[in-house]
PDB file of N, CA and C in Angstrom:
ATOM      1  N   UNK A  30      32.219 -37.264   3.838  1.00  0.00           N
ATOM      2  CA  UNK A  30      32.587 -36.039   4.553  1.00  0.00           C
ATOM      3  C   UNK A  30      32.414 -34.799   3.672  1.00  0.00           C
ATOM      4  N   UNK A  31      32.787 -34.977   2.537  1.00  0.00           N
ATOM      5  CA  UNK A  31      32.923 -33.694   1.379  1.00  0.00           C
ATOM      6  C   UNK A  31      31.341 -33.464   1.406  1.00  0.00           C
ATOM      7  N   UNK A  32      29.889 -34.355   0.892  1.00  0.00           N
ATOM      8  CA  UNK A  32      28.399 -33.552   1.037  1.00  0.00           C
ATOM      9  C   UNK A  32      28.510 -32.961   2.449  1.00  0.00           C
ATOM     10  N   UNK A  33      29.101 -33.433   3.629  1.00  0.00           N
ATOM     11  CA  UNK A  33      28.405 -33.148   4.749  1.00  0.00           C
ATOM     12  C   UNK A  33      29.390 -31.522   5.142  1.00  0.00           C
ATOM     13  N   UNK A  34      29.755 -31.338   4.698  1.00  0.00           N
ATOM     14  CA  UNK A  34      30.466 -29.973   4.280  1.00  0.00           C
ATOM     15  C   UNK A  34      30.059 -29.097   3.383  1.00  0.00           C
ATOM     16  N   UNK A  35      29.199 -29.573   2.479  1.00  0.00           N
ATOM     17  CA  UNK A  35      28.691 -29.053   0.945  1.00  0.00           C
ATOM     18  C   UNK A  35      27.474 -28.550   1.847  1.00  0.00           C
ATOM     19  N   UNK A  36      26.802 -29.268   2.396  1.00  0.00           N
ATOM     20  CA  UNK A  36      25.466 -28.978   3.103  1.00  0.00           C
ATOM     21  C   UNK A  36      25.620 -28.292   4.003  1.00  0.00           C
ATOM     22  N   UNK A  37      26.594 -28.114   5.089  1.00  0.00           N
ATOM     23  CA  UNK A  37      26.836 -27.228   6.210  1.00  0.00           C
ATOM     24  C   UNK A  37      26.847 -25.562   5.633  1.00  0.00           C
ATOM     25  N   UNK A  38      27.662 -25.629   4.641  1.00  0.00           N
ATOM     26  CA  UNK A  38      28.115 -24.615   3.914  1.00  0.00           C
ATOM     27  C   UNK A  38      26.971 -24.048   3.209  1.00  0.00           C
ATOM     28  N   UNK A  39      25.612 -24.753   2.954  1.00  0.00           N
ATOM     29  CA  UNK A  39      24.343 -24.294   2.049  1.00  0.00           C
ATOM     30  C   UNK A  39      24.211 -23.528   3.258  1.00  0.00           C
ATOM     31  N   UNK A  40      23.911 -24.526   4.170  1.00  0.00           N
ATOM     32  CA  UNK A  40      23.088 -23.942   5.523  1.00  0.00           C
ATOM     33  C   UNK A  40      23.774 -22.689   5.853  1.00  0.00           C
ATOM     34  N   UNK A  41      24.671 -22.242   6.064  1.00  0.00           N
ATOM     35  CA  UNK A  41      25.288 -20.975   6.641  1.00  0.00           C
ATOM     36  C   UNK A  41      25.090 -20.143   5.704  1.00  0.00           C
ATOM     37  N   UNK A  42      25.076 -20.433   4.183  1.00  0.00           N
ATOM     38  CA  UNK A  42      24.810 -19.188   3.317  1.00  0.00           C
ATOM     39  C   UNK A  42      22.970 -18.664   3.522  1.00  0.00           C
ATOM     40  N   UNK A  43      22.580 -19.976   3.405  1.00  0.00           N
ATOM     41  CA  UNK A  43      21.147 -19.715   3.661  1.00  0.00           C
ATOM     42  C   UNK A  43      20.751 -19.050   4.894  1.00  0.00           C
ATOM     43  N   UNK A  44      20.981 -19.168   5.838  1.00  0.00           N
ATOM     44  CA  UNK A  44      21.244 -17.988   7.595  1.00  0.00           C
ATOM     45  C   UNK A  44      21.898 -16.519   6.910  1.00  0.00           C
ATOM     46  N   UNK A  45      22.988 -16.452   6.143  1.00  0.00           N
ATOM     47  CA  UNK A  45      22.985 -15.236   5.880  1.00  0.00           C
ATOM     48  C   UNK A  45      22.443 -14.185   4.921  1.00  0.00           C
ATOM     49  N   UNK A  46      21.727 -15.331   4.006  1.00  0.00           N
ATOM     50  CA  UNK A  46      20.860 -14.819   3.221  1.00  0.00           C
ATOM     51  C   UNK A  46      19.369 -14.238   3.893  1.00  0.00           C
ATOM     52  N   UNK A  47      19.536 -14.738   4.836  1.00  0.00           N
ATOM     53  CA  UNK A  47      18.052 -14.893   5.781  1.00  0.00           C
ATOM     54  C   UNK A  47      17.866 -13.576   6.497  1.00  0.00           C
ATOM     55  N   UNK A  48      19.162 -13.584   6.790  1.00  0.00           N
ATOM     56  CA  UNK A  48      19.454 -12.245   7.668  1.00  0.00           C
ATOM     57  C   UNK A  48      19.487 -10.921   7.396  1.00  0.00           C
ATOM     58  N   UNK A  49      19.776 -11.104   6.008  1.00  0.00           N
ATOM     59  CA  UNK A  49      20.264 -10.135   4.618  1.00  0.00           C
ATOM     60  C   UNK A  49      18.158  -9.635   4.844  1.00  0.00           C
ATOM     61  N   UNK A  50      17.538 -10.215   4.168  1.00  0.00           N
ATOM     62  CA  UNK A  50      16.352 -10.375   3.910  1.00  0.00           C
ATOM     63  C   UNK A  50      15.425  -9.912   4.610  1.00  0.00           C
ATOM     64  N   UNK A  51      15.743 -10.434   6.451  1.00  0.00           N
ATOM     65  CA  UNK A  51      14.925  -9.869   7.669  1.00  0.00           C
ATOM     66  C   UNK A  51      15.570  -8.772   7.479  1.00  0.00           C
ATOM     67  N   UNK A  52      17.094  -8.269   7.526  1.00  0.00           N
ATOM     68  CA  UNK A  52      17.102  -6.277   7.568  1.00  0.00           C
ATOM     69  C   UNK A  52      16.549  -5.993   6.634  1.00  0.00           C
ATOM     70  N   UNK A  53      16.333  -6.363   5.087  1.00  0.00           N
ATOM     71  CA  UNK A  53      15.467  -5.354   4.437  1.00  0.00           C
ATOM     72  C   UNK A  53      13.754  -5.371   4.860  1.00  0.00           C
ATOM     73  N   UNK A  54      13.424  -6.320   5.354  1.00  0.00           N
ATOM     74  CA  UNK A  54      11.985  -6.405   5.781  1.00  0.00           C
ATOM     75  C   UNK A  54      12.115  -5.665   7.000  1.00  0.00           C
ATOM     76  N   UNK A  55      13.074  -5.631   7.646  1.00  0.00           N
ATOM     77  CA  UNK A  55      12.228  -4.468   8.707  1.00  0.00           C
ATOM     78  C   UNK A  55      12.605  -2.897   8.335  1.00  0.00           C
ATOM     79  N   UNK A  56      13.283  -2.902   7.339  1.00  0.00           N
ATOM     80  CA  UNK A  56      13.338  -1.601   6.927  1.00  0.00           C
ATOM     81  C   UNK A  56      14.530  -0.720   7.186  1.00  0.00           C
ATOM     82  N   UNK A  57      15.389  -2.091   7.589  1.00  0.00           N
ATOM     83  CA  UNK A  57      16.827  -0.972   8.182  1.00  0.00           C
ATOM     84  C   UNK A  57      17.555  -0.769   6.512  1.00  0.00           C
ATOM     85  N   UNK A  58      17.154  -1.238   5.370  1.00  0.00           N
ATOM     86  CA  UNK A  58      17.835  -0.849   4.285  1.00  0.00           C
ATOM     87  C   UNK A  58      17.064   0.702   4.040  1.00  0.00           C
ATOM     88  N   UNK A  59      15.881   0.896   4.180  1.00  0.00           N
ATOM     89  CA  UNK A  59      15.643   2.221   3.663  1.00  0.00           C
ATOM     90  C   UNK A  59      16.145   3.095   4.702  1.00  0.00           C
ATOM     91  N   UNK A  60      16.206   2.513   5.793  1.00  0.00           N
ATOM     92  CA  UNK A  60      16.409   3.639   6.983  1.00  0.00           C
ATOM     93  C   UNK A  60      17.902   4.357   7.087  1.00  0.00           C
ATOM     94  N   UNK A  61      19.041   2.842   6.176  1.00  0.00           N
ATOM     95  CA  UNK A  61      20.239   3.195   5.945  1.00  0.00           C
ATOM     96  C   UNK A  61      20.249   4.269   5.125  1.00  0.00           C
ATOM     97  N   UNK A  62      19.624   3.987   3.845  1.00  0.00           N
ATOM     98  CA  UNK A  62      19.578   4.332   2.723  1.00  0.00           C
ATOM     99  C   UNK A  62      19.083   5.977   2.520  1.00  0.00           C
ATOM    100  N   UNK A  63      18.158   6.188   3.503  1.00  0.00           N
ATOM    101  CA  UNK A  63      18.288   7.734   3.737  1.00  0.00           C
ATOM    102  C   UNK A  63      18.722   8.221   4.524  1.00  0.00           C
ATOM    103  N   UNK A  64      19.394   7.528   5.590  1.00  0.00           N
ATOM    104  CA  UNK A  64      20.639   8.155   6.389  1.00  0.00           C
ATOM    105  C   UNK A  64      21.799   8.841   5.440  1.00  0.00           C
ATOM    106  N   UNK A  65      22.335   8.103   4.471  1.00  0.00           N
ATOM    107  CA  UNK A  65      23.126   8.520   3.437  1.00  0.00           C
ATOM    108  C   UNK A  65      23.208   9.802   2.930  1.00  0.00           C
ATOM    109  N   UNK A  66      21.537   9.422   1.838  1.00  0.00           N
ATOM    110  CA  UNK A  66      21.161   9.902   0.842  1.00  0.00           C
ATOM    111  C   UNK A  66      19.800  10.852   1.183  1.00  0.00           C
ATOM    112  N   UNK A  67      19.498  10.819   2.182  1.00  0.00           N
ATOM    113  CA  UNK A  67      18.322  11.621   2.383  1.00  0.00           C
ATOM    114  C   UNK A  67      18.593  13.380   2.703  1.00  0.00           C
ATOM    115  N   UNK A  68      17.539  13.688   2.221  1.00  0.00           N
ATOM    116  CA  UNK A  68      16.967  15.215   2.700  1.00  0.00           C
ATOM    117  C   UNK A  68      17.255  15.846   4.213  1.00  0.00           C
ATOM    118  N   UNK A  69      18.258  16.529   4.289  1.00  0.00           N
ATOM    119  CA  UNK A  69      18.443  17.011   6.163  1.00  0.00           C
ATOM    120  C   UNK A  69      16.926  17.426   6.744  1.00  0.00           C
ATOM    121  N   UNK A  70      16.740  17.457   7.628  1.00  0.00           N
ATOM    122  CA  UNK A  70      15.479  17.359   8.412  1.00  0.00           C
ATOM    123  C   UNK A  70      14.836  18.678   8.650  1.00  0.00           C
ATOM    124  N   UNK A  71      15.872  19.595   7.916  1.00  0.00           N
ATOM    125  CA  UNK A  71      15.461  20.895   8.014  1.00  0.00           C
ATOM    126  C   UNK A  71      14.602  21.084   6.900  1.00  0.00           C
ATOM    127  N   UNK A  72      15.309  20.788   5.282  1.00  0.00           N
ATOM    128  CA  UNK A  72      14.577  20.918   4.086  1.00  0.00           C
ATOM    129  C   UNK A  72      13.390  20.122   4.025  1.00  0.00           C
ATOM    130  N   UNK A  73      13.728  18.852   4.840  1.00  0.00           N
ATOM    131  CA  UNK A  73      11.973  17.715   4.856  1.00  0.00           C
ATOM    132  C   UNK A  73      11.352  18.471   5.830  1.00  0.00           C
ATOM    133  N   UNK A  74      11.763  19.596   6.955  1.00  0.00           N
ATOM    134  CA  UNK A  74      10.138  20.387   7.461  1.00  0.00           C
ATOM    135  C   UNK A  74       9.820  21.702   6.146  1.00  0.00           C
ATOM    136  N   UNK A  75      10.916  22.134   5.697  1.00  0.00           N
ATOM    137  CA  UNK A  75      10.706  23.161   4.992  1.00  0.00           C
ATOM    138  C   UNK A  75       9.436  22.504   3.665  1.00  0.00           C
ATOM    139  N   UNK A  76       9.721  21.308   2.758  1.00  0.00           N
ATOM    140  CA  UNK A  76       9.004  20.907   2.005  1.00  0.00           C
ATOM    141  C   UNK A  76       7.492  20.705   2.472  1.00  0.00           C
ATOM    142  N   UNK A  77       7.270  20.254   3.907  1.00  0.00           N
ATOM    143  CA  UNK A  77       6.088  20.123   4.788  1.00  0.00           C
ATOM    144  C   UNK A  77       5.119  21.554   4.766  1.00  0.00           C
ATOM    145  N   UNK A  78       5.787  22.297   5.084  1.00  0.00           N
ATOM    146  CA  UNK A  78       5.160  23.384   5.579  1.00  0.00           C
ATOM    147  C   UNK A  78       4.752  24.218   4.256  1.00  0.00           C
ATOM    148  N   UNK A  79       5.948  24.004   2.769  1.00  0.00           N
ATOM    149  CA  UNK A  79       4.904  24.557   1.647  1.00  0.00           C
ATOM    150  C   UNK A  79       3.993  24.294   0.953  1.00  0.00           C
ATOM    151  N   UNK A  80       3.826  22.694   0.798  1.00  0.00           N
ATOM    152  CA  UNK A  80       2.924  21.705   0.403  1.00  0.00           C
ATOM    153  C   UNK A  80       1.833  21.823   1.526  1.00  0.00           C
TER     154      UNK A  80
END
């Protein structure tokens, strides 16, 4: 009973590791990540328009 618990328990970390992995592959970590930390949308047209 104790492996078949040891193994259940891989398996669920491994699903959340998985999951962890698909949000950074589709990009919701950068998308968080400059939600935060990003440039307001005013200064990213202002930088556009002097460059």
């Amino acid at each position: 009973m104790e492996i078949q618990e040891n193994i259940i328990e891989e398996i669920q970390t491994d699903k959340q590791e998985n999951s962890i992995d698909q949000f950074i592959a589709d990009g919701g970590f950068d998308q968080a990540f400059n939600e935060v930390f990003g440039l307001p949308e005013c200064v990213v047209e202002s930088l556009g328009e002097v460059s």
